[in-house]
Amino acid sequence: MTAERKLASQPFTIGSNQFSSLEVTPVFDAYWQFAAERQEIYFRRIERRHGPWTHDPILKQFRFTNAYRAADRVSQYLIRSVIYEPNFDQDPAEVFFRTILFKVFNKIETWEILTEQVGALSWKAFRPAAIDKVLSKAQQNGGRIYSAAYIMPPVKLGPTGGVKHRGHLALLELMMRERVYERIQETKSLKQVYEILTALPSIGPFLGYQLAIDLNYSSLIHHEESDFVVAGPGALDGISKCFVNADNLQPADIIEFMTDRQELEFERLGLNFKSLFGRRLQLIDCQNLFCEISKYSRVSHPDINGRAGRTRIKQSFRDHGDVPRPFFPPKWNLVVPTSVSLTR
C-alpha cells in the first residue's frame, strides 16, 4: 500500500472545501484502529478481566489516554469526587470554585493532600495562605503539584514572590470575586464559555477550551460537546501525520469531519468500536485522539514526521489498580450496566 491515498468517500463539504480531496497517510487508518483498541482496553478493565488487556506492544508499554476524555482517570475523579460528590455544596459558586481549583493542578494527589491537610475545599472557607503553605511544603519535599498533561503558564497577580501556585490561587480568587461563574451560567454555547475564560489572565486557547469542557461536565451549564472545538499542539501534530495536505483546512473543521464520519471509518476498516454506553465520540474526544495518535505513531510509523518532529514517547504505562465503576455527568443519561466494576 502506498504511503498516501485519496480519501475514498462521497464528498463532504464545508463551504467550498472538498474533504474528499484530502490525501491521507497510513496514520489515518491507525487513528481509528487506535481508538477501537484503546476502547477495548477500557472495557476489559472496567469489566475486571485479567491482564494483559491488549496484545498491542505499544499500548502495553506506553501510557495513552482513553478514547473518551470523560473516561480518563483524572476526569473521572473530577466528575465523581470533585463536582458531584454528594457531601459537597452544589451551589454554583462552589461547583465552579472546586472545578477550577482542581483543574489548575489537574492532579489527584494534589487535591487529596489539600483536603487532608486543609479540610473541605470551598469558596466560603477559602484560605489561600493555608493552601500555599501545604503546596510549598509538598514541593520542598520533592513532590510535583502540577500534572504533566498540559502546561499551566504562570500568572502575575499579587505578590507571588516568584511562586507559580500563588499566582494561580490569586487568579482563582479574581475569578470568584468577579463572579465569573455567573457570566458562564448565562452563556448560550460552549464557545461563549471559552471566550469568557480566555479573556482572563494567562488562560490561552487550549487551556481555555479544556476548562470549558470541564465546567460543562457540571450542572452549571448544559452545552453540547459537539458545539465547539479547539485543537491543541498535540492534535495539530496528529492531524499533520494523518493528512498530507491538512494545511489547506482549519484544524477545527478536520476534527469535525472526523467526528461526523466515525461510523463510516470503523465500518470500512471492519472495526467493532464500542461506544461509551451509547455515546458516540464527540469533538473533544476526536481532538484528543489526534493527540494520542501523534504519540502512538512515533513508534508505529516512525517514517511519518509530524509538524512537532518528536520521535519518542516519554510516559510509560503504569497500572493504578482497579478502575472504579464509571460515573458520568447525570445529564448525559448514560446507563452503565451492572456487569462493570462495582467499587466506587
mmCIF file of C-alpha atoms in Angstrom:
data_model
loop_
_atom_site.group_PDB
_atom_site.id
_atom_site.type_symbol
_atom_site.label_atom_id
_atom_site.label_comp_id
_atom_site.label_asym_id
_atom_site.label_seq_id
_atom_site.Cartn_x
_atom_site.Cartn_y
_atom_site.Cartn_z
ATOM 1 C CA MET A 1 0.000 0.000 0.000
ATOM 2 C CA THR A 2 1.344 3.429 -0.872
ATOM 3 C CA ALA A 3 2.060 5.932 1.890
ATOM 4 C CA GLU A 4 -0.610 8.273 0.575
ATOM 5 C CA ARG A 5 -4.057 7.812 -0.897
ATOM 6 C CA LYS A 6 -7.059 9.947 -1.688
ATOM 7 C CA LEU A 7 -9.899 9.749 0.803
ATOM 8 C CA ALA A 8 -12.387 7.434 -0.886
ATOM 9 C CA SER A 9 -15.839 8.658 0.023
ATOM 10 C CA GLN A 10 -18.671 10.813 -1.127
ATOM 11 C CA PRO A 11 -17.687 14.489 -0.990
ATOM 12 C CA PHE A 12 -18.091 16.040 2.450
ATOM 13 C CA THR A 13 -18.083 19.796 2.169
ATOM 14 C CA ILE A 14 -17.795 22.831 4.400
ATOM 15 C CA GLY A 15 -18.312 25.851 2.202
ATOM 16 C CA SER A 16 -16.229 25.326 -0.911
ATOM 17 C CA ASN A 17 -13.784 22.892 0.707
ATOM 18 C CA GLN A 18 -13.815 19.307 -0.518
ATOM 19 C CA PHE A 19 -12.690 16.884 2.190
ATOM 20 C CA SER A 20 -12.656 14.153 -0.424
ATOM 21 C CA SER A 21 -9.536 15.821 -1.857
ATOM 22 C CA LEU A 22 -7.610 15.211 1.359
ATOM 23 C CA GLU A 23 -4.639 12.887 0.945
ATOM 24 C CA VAL A 24 -4.228 10.556 3.898
ATOM 25 C CA THR A 25 -1.250 8.615 5.212
ATOM 26 C CA PRO A 26 -1.320 5.182 6.907
ATOM 27 C CA VAL A 27 -1.646 7.037 10.216
ATOM 28 C CA PHE A 28 -5.234 7.917 9.217
ATOM 29 C CA ASP A 29 -6.245 4.255 9.462
ATOM 30 C CA ALA A 30 -4.120 3.860 12.595
ATOM 31 C CA TYR A 31 -6.172 6.662 14.181
ATOM 32 C CA TRP A 32 -9.350 4.579 14.001
ATOM 33 C CA GLN A 33 -7.595 1.337 14.907
ATOM 34 C CA PHE A 34 -6.051 3.008 17.953
ATOM 35 C CA ALA A 35 -9.454 4.378 19.047
ATOM 36 C CA ALA A 36 -11.086 0.938 18.779
ATOM 37 C CA GLU A 37 -8.329 -0.942 20.605
ATOM 38 C CA ARG A 38 -7.967 1.698 23.323
ATOM 39 C CA GLN A 39 -11.710 1.427 23.928
ATOM 40 C CA GLU A 40 -11.445 -2.362 24.087
ATOM 41 C CA ILE A 41 -8.793 -1.977 26.796
ATOM 42 C CA TYR A 42 -11.098 0.354 28.701
ATOM 43 C CA PHE A 43 -13.970 -2.121 28.700
ATOM 44 C CA ARG A 44 -11.740 -5.076 29.571
ATOM 45 C CA ARG A 45 -10.500 -3.181 32.607
ATOM 46 C CA ILE A 46 -13.870 -1.975 33.899
ATOM 47 C CA GLU A 47 -15.246 -5.491 33.405
ATOM 48 C CA ARG A 48 -12.460 -6.749 35.702
ATOM 49 C CA ARG A 49 -10.848 -9.001 33.126
ATOM 50 C CA HIS A 50 -7.339 -10.202 33.925
ATOM 51 C CA GLY A 51 -4.476 -8.551 32.064
ATOM 52 C CA PRO A 52 -2.828 -8.198 29.729
ATOM 53 C CA TRP A 53 -5.700 -6.182 28.286
ATOM 54 C CA THR A 54 -4.182 -5.893 24.790
ATOM 55 C CA HIS A 55 -1.721 -7.618 22.507
ATOM 56 C CA ASP A 56 -0.629 -4.311 21.003
ATOM 57 C CA PRO A 57 3.006 -3.917 22.160
ATOM 58 C CA ILE A 58 2.869 -0.109 22.005
ATOM 59 C CA LEU A 59 -0.292 0.130 24.085
ATOM 60 C CA LYS A 60 1.219 -2.349 26.541
ATOM 61 C CA GLN A 61 4.375 -0.324 27.061
ATOM 62 C CA PHE A 62 3.302 3.317 26.932
ATOM 63 C CA ARG A 63 0.673 5.489 28.569
ATOM 64 C CA PHE A 64 -2.238 6.746 26.447
ATOM 65 C CA THR A 65 -5.483 8.402 27.414
ATOM 66 C CA ASN A 66 -8.832 6.721 26.832
ATOM 67 C CA ALA A 67 -10.713 7.221 23.583
ATOM 68 C CA TYR A 68 -13.235 9.274 25.578
ATOM 69 C CA ARG A 69 -11.828 12.129 27.639
ATOM 70 C CA ALA A 70 -14.535 11.807 30.312
ATOM 71 C CA ALA A 71 -13.479 8.177 30.922
ATOM 72 C CA ASP A 72 -9.897 9.078 31.847
ATOM 73 C CA ARG A 73 -8.787 8.549 35.427
ATOM 74 C CA VAL A 74 -8.379 12.250 36.257
ATOM 75 C CA SER A 75 -11.613 13.273 34.508
ATOM 76 C CA GLN A 76 -13.463 10.520 36.357
ATOM 77 C CA TYR A 77 -12.093 11.760 39.669
ATOM 78 C CA LEU A 78 -13.103 15.314 38.823
ATOM 79 C CA ILE A 79 -16.638 14.310 37.859
ATOM 80 C CA ARG A 80 -17.238 11.890 40.717
ATOM 81 C CA SER A 81 -15.208 13.231 43.640
ATOM 82 C CA VAL A 82 -14.971 16.971 42.978
ATOM 83 C CA ILE A 83 -18.045 18.085 41.031
ATOM 84 C CA TYR A 84 -20.777 15.631 42.044
ATOM 85 C CA GLU A 85 -19.528 14.400 45.433
ATOM 86 C CA PRO A 86 -22.779 14.227 47.483
ATOM 87 C CA ASN A 87 -21.174 15.718 50.594
ATOM 88 C CA PHE A 88 -20.070 18.864 48.747
ATOM 89 C CA ASP A 89 -22.108 22.044 48.353
ATOM 90 C CA GLN A 90 -23.765 22.137 44.926
ATOM 91 C CA ASP A 91 -24.192 25.914 44.922
ATOM 92 C CA PRO A 92 -22.979 27.213 41.517
ATOM 93 C CA ALA A 93 -20.208 29.318 43.085
ATOM 94 C CA GLU A 94 -18.881 26.313 44.979
ATOM 95 C CA VAL A 95 -19.041 23.976 41.981
ATOM 96 C CA PHE A 96 -17.123 26.500 39.877
ATOM 97 C CA PHE A 97 -14.565 27.066 42.646
ATOM 98 C CA ARG A 98 -13.871 23.359 43.157
ATOM 99 C CA THR A 99 -13.650 22.626 39.440
ATOM 100 C CA ILE A 100 -11.166 25.399 38.699
ATOM 101 C CA LEU A 101 -9.081 24.712 41.823
ATOM 102 C CA PHE A 102 -8.792 21.055 40.880
ATOM 103 C CA LYS A 103 -8.029 21.761 37.215
ATOM 104 C CA VAL A 104 -5.362 24.360 37.956
ATOM 105 C CA PHE A 105 -3.207 21.460 39.160
ATOM 106 C CA ASN A 106 -5.092 18.651 37.377
ATOM 107 C CA LYS A 107 -3.554 16.152 39.770
ATOM 108 C CA ILE A 108 -5.472 13.836 42.081
ATOM 109 C CA GLU A 109 -2.633 13.668 44.590
ATOM 110 C CA THR A 110 -2.567 17.468 44.922
ATOM 111 C CA TRP A 111 -6.306 17.625 45.602
ATOM 112 C CA GLU A 112 -6.086 14.857 48.179
ATOM 113 C CA ILE A 113 -3.169 16.348 50.084
ATOM 114 C CA LEU A 114 -5.038 19.656 50.231
ATOM 115 C CA THR A 115 -8.255 18.100 51.522
ATOM 116 C CA GLU A 116 -6.272 16.051 54.021
ATOM 117 C CA GLN A 117 -4.333 18.986 55.451
ATOM 118 C CA VAL A 118 -6.635 21.970 54.835
ATOM 119 C CA GLY A 119 -10.020 20.301 55.086
ATOM 120 C CA ALA A 120 -13.014 20.587 52.760
ATOM 121 C CA LEU A 121 -12.137 22.949 49.946
ATOM 122 C CA SER A 122 -14.768 25.631 49.403
ATOM 123 C CA TRP A 123 -15.064 29.260 48.389
ATOM 124 C CA LYS A 124 -16.757 30.098 51.685
ATOM 125 C CA ALA A 125 -13.740 28.793 53.594
ATOM 126 C CA PHE A 126 -11.057 29.751 51.057
ATOM 127 C CA ARG A 127 -7.729 30.351 52.800
ATOM 128 C CA PRO A 128 -5.051 30.970 50.154
ATOM 129 C CA ALA A 129 -2.286 31.189 52.759
ATOM 130 C CA ALA A 130 -3.155 27.745 54.155
ATOM 131 C CA ILE A 131 -3.216 26.204 50.667
ATOM 132 C CA ASP A 132 0.045 27.954 49.786
ATOM 133 C CA LYS A 133 1.695 26.509 52.894
ATOM 134 C CA VAL A 134 0.672 22.938 52.052
ATOM 135 C CA LEU A 135 1.701 23.221 48.396
ATOM 136 C CA SER A 136 5.031 24.872 49.200
ATOM 137 C CA LYS A 137 5.871 22.143 51.705
ATOM 138 C CA ALA A 138 4.960 19.439 49.189
ATOM 139 C CA GLN A 139 7.301 20.990 46.639
ATOM 140 C CA GLN A 140 10.084 21.372 49.191
ATOM 141 C CA ASN A 141 9.770 17.649 49.857
ATOM 142 C CA GLY A 142 10.272 16.946 46.175
ATOM 143 C CA GLY A 143 6.648 16.454 45.220
ATOM 144 C CA ARG A 144 5.101 17.561 41.939
ATOM 145 C CA ILE A 145 1.889 19.506 42.423
ATOM 146 C CA TYR A 146 1.091 20.106 38.738
ATOM 147 C CA SER A 147 0.105 17.451 36.212
ATOM 148 C CA ALA A 148 2.262 16.927 33.148
ATOM 149 C CA ALA A 149 -0.842 16.622 30.940
ATOM 150 C CA TYR A 150 -0.527 20.213 29.788
ATOM 151 C CA ILE A 151 1.428 23.303 30.761
ATOM 152 C CA MET A 152 -0.102 25.759 33.218
ATOM 153 C CA PRO A 153 1.543 29.088 32.394
ATOM 154 C CA PRO A 154 2.464 31.338 35.338
ATOM 155 C CA VAL A 155 0.271 34.341 36.075
ATOM 156 C CA LYS A 156 1.440 37.567 37.663
ATOM 157 C CA LEU A 157 -1.258 38.559 40.110
ATOM 158 C CA GLY A 158 -0.392 39.958 43.502
ATOM 159 C CA PRO A 159 2.825 39.376 45.462
ATOM 160 C CA THR A 160 3.669 35.857 44.275
ATOM 161 C CA GLY A 161 7.352 36.009 45.201
ATOM 162 C CA GLY A 162 8.054 34.026 42.061
ATOM 163 C CA VAL A 163 5.985 31.066 43.330
ATOM 164 C CA LYS A 164 3.831 29.733 40.483
ATOM 165 C CA HIS A 165 0.926 28.347 42.509
ATOM 166 C CA ARG A 166 0.437 31.632 44.368
ATOM 167 C CA GLY A 167 -0.346 33.312 41.068
ATOM 168 C CA HIS A 168 -2.888 30.614 40.254
ATOM 169 C CA LEU A 169 -4.552 30.940 43.645
ATOM 170 C CA ALA A 170 -4.759 34.695 43.036
ATOM 171 C CA LEU A 171 -6.297 34.048 39.612
ATOM 172 C CA LEU A 172 -8.921 31.772 41.162
ATOM 173 C CA GLU A 173 -9.734 34.423 43.750
ATOM 174 C CA LEU A 174 -10.064 37.007 40.972
ATOM 175 C CA MET A 175 -12.491 34.725 39.108
ATOM 176 C CA MET A 176 -14.613 34.297 42.202
ATOM 177 C CA ARG A 177 -14.677 37.962 43.208
ATOM 178 C CA GLU A 178 -15.641 38.967 39.668
ATOM 179 C CA ARG A 179 -18.345 36.278 39.773
ATOM 180 C CA VAL A 180 -17.189 34.691 36.536
ATOM 181 C CA TYR A 181 -19.381 31.694 37.283
ATOM 182 C CA GLU A 182 -22.498 33.835 36.921
ATOM 183 C CA ARG A 183 -21.422 35.020 33.488
ATOM 184 C CA ILE A 184 -20.697 31.447 32.481
ATOM 185 C CA GLN A 185 -24.143 30.334 33.621
ATOM 186 C CA GLU A 186 -25.668 32.880 31.233
ATOM 187 C CA THR A 187 -23.826 31.563 28.164
ATOM 188 C CA LYS A 188 -25.677 30.064 25.212
ATOM 189 C CA SER A 189 -22.817 27.996 23.819
ATOM 190 C CA LEU A 190 -19.552 26.303 24.721
ATOM 191 C CA LYS A 191 -17.731 28.876 22.609
ATOM 192 C CA GLN A 192 -19.053 31.693 24.806
ATOM 193 C CA VAL A 193 -17.707 29.889 27.890
ATOM 194 C CA TYR A 194 -14.347 29.610 26.139
ATOM 195 C CA GLU A 195 -14.353 33.323 25.288
ATOM 196 C CA ILE A 196 -15.023 34.311 28.897
ATOM 197 C CA LEU A 197 -12.212 32.095 30.163
ATOM 198 C CA THR A 198 -9.622 33.128 27.584
ATOM 199 C CA ALA A 199 -10.226 36.795 28.422
ATOM 200 C CA LEU A 200 -8.739 36.106 31.876
ATOM 201 C CA PRO A 201 -5.019 36.489 32.626
ATOM 202 C CA SER A 202 -2.745 33.648 31.418
ATOM 203 C CA ILE A 203 -5.547 31.427 30.063
ATOM 204 C CA GLY A 204 -4.688 30.683 26.449
ATOM 205 C CA PRO A 205 -6.789 28.981 23.761
ATOM 206 C CA PHE A 206 -6.032 25.334 24.567
ATOM 207 C CA LEU A 207 -6.305 25.735 28.348
ATOM 208 C CA GLY A 208 -9.466 27.798 27.977
ATOM 209 C CA TYR A 209 -11.076 25.075 25.896
ATOM 210 C CA GLN A 210 -10.096 22.335 28.337
ATOM 211 C CA LEU A 211 -11.540 24.296 31.275
ATOM 212 C CA ALA A 212 -14.746 24.937 29.319
ATOM 213 C CA ILE A 213 -15.153 21.190 28.791
ATOM 214 C CA ASP A 214 -14.561 20.516 32.491
ATOM 215 C CA LEU A 215 -17.108 23.103 33.590
ATOM 216 C CA ASN A 216 -19.555 21.646 31.098
ATOM 217 C CA TYR A 217 -19.432 18.336 32.981
ATOM 218 C CA SER A 218 -21.136 20.123 35.877
ATOM 219 C CA SER A 219 -24.685 21.378 36.337
ATOM 220 C CA LEU A 220 -23.540 24.982 35.802
ATOM 221 C CA ILE A 221 -24.064 24.803 32.051
ATOM 222 C CA HIS A 222 -25.640 22.382 29.610
ATOM 223 C CA HIS A 223 -23.895 22.824 26.267
ATOM 224 C CA GLU A 224 -23.278 20.086 23.733
ATOM 225 C CA GLU A 225 -19.698 18.855 23.406
ATOM 226 C CA SER A 226 -20.312 18.857 19.660
ATOM 227 C CA ASP A 227 -20.736 22.652 19.704
ATOM 228 C CA PHE A 228 -17.129 23.780 19.552
ATOM 229 C CA VAL A 229 -13.533 22.543 19.484
ATOM 230 C CA VAL A 230 -10.014 23.970 19.732
ATOM 231 C CA ALA A 231 -7.068 21.889 18.539
ATOM 232 C CA GLY A 232 -4.136 21.728 20.922
ATOM 233 C CA PRO A 233 -0.470 21.367 19.900
ATOM 234 C CA GLY A 234 -0.583 17.562 20.096
ATOM 235 C CA ALA A 235 -3.719 17.392 17.960
ATOM 236 C CA LEU A 236 -2.165 19.653 15.351
ATOM 237 C CA ASP A 237 0.774 17.269 15.150
ATOM 238 C CA GLY A 238 -1.575 14.295 14.838
ATOM 239 C CA ILE A 239 -3.520 15.977 12.053
ATOM 240 C CA SER A 240 -0.289 16.653 10.158
ATOM 241 C CA LYS A 241 0.570 12.948 10.403
ATOM 242 C CA CYS A 242 -2.831 11.728 9.221
ATOM 243 C CA PHE A 243 -3.125 14.048 6.225
ATOM 244 C CA VAL A 244 -0.625 15.190 3.628
ATOM 245 C CA ASN A 245 -2.403 18.443 2.781
ATOM 246 C CA ALA A 246 -4.148 19.313 6.058
ATOM 247 C CA ASP A 247 -2.817 22.878 5.955
ATOM 248 C CA ASN A 248 -5.494 23.669 3.384
ATOM 249 C CA LEU A 249 -8.209 23.372 6.038
ATOM 250 C CA GLN A 250 -8.909 24.682 9.521
ATOM 251 C CA PRO A 251 -7.977 22.153 12.260
ATOM 252 C CA ALA A 252 -11.416 22.513 13.871
ATOM 253 C CA ASP A 253 -13.057 21.620 10.547
ATOM 254 C CA ILE A 254 -10.916 18.494 10.236
ATOM 255 C CA ILE A 255 -11.819 17.411 13.781
ATOM 256 C CA GLU A 256 -15.498 17.955 12.966
ATOM 257 C CA PHE A 257 -15.025 15.942 9.780
ATOM 258 C CA MET A 258 -13.564 13.022 11.744
ATOM 259 C CA THR A 259 -16.368 13.184 14.304
ATOM 260 C CA ASP A 260 -19.028 13.143 11.596
ATOM 261 C CA ARG A 261 -17.653 10.146 9.721
ATOM 262 C CA GLN A 262 -16.558 7.908 12.610
ATOM 263 C CA GLU A 263 -19.137 5.178 11.934
ATOM 264 C CA LEU A 264 -18.171 5.055 8.239
ATOM 265 C CA GLU A 265 -14.486 4.617 9.018
ATOM 266 C CA PHE A 266 -14.978 1.953 11.686
ATOM 267 C CA GLU A 267 -17.184 0.028 9.244
ATOM 268 C CA ARG A 268 -14.710 0.452 6.376
ATOM 269 C CA LEU A 269 -11.906 -0.992 8.496
ATOM 270 C CA GLY A 270 -14.038 -3.786 9.934
ATOM 271 C CA LEU A 271 -13.643 -2.465 13.490
ATOM 272 C CA ASN A 272 -16.234 -3.166 16.161
ATOM 273 C CA PHE A 273 -15.910 0.109 18.025
ATOM 274 C CA LYS A 274 -17.642 0.088 21.400
ATOM 275 C CA SER A 275 -19.117 3.488 22.115
ATOM 276 C CA LEU A 276 -19.322 4.912 25.630
ATOM 277 C CA PHE A 277 -22.582 3.245 26.628
ATOM 278 C CA GLY A 278 -24.275 4.627 23.518
ATOM 279 C CA ARG A 279 -22.455 7.978 23.373
ATOM 280 C CA ARG A 280 -20.523 8.431 20.133
ATOM 281 C CA LEU A 281 -17.150 10.178 20.008
ATOM 282 C CA GLN A 282 -17.522 13.928 20.469
ATOM 283 C CA LEU A 283 -15.340 16.749 19.136
ATOM 284 C CA ILE A 284 -13.253 16.820 22.323
ATOM 285 C CA ASP A 285 -12.641 13.065 22.010
ATOM 286 C CA CYS A 286 -11.569 13.228 18.372
ATOM 287 C CA GLN A 287 -9.310 16.159 19.266
ATOM 288 C CA ASN A 288 -7.704 14.060 21.998
ATOM 289 C CA LEU A 289 -7.365 11.074 19.674
ATOM 290 C CA PHE A 290 -5.320 13.205 17.278
ATOM 291 C CA CYS A 291 -3.007 13.991 20.187
ATOM 292 C CA GLU A 292 -2.722 10.322 21.125
ATOM 293 C CA ILE A 293 -2.093 9.119 17.561
ATOM 294 C CA SER A 294 0.619 11.758 17.354
ATOM 295 C CA LYS A 295 2.390 9.885 20.169
ATOM 296 C CA TYR A 296 1.477 6.352 19.072
ATOM 297 C CA SER A 297 2.743 6.880 15.521
ATOM 298 C CA ARG A 298 6.198 7.884 16.787
ATOM 299 C CA VAL A 299 6.678 4.143 17.297
ATOM 300 C CA SER A 300 4.168 2.606 14.854
ATOM 301 C CA HIS A 301 5.042 4.867 11.895
ATOM 302 C CA PRO A 302 8.423 6.481 12.662
ATOM 303 C CA ASP A 303 8.897 7.327 8.987
ATOM 304 C CA ILE A 304 5.942 9.752 9.012
ATOM 305 C CA ASN A 305 7.111 13.016 10.516
ATOM 306 C CA GLY A 306 4.650 15.445 12.002
ATOM 307 C CA ARG A 307 4.986 19.162 12.464
ATOM 308 C CA ALA A 308 6.372 18.725 16.021
ATOM 309 C CA GLY A 309 9.222 16.448 14.939
ATOM 310 C CA ARG A 310 9.103 14.345 18.110
ATOM 311 C CA THR A 311 10.376 10.768 17.945
ATOM 312 C CA ARG A 312 9.959 9.343 21.473
ATOM 313 C CA ILE A 313 7.047 8.594 23.812
ATOM 314 C CA LYS A 314 8.013 9.817 27.263
ATOM 315 C CA GLN A 315 5.418 8.263 29.579
ATOM 316 C CA SER A 316 5.322 4.527 30.215
ATOM 317 C CA PHE A 317 2.158 2.705 31.210
ATOM 318 C CA ARG A 318 1.650 2.434 34.961
ATOM 319 C CA ASP A 319 -1.161 0.345 36.398
ATOM 320 C CA HIS A 320 -3.091 2.357 39.012
ATOM 321 C CA GLY A 321 -5.032 -0.698 40.133
ATOM 322 C CA ASP A 322 -8.710 -1.471 39.732
ATOM 323 C CA VAL A 323 -10.769 1.027 37.765
ATOM 324 C CA PRO A 324 -13.725 2.344 39.809
ATOM 325 C CA ARG A 325 -17.233 1.984 38.470
ATOM 326 C CA PRO A 326 -17.615 4.630 35.732
ATOM 327 C CA PHE A 327 -19.526 7.754 36.691
ATOM 328 C CA PHE A 328 -20.517 10.332 34.091
ATOM 329 C CA PRO A 329 -22.455 13.597 34.265
ATOM 330 C CA PRO A 330 -26.038 12.582 35.131
ATOM 331 C CA LYS A 331 -27.354 14.882 32.398
ATOM 332 C CA TRP A 332 -25.794 12.568 29.805
ATOM 333 C CA ASN A 333 -28.271 9.843 30.828
ATOM 334 C CA LEU A 334 -25.760 7.045 30.224
ATOM 335 C CA VAL A 335 -26.753 3.650 31.561
ATOM 336 C CA VAL A 336 -23.728 1.780 32.925
ATOM 337 C CA PRO A 337 -24.519 -1.972 33.051
ATOM 338 C CA THR A 338 -24.192 -3.769 36.357
ATOM 339 C CA SER A 339 -21.646 -6.099 34.748
ATOM 340 C CA VAL A 340 -18.891 -3.482 35.053
ATOM 341 C CA SER A 341 -16.852 -2.837 38.186
ATOM 342 C CA LEU A 342 -18.893 -2.085 41.272
ATOM 343 C CA THR A 343 -16.267 -0.473 43.530
ATOM 344 C CA ARG A 344 -16.544 3.265 43.971
#
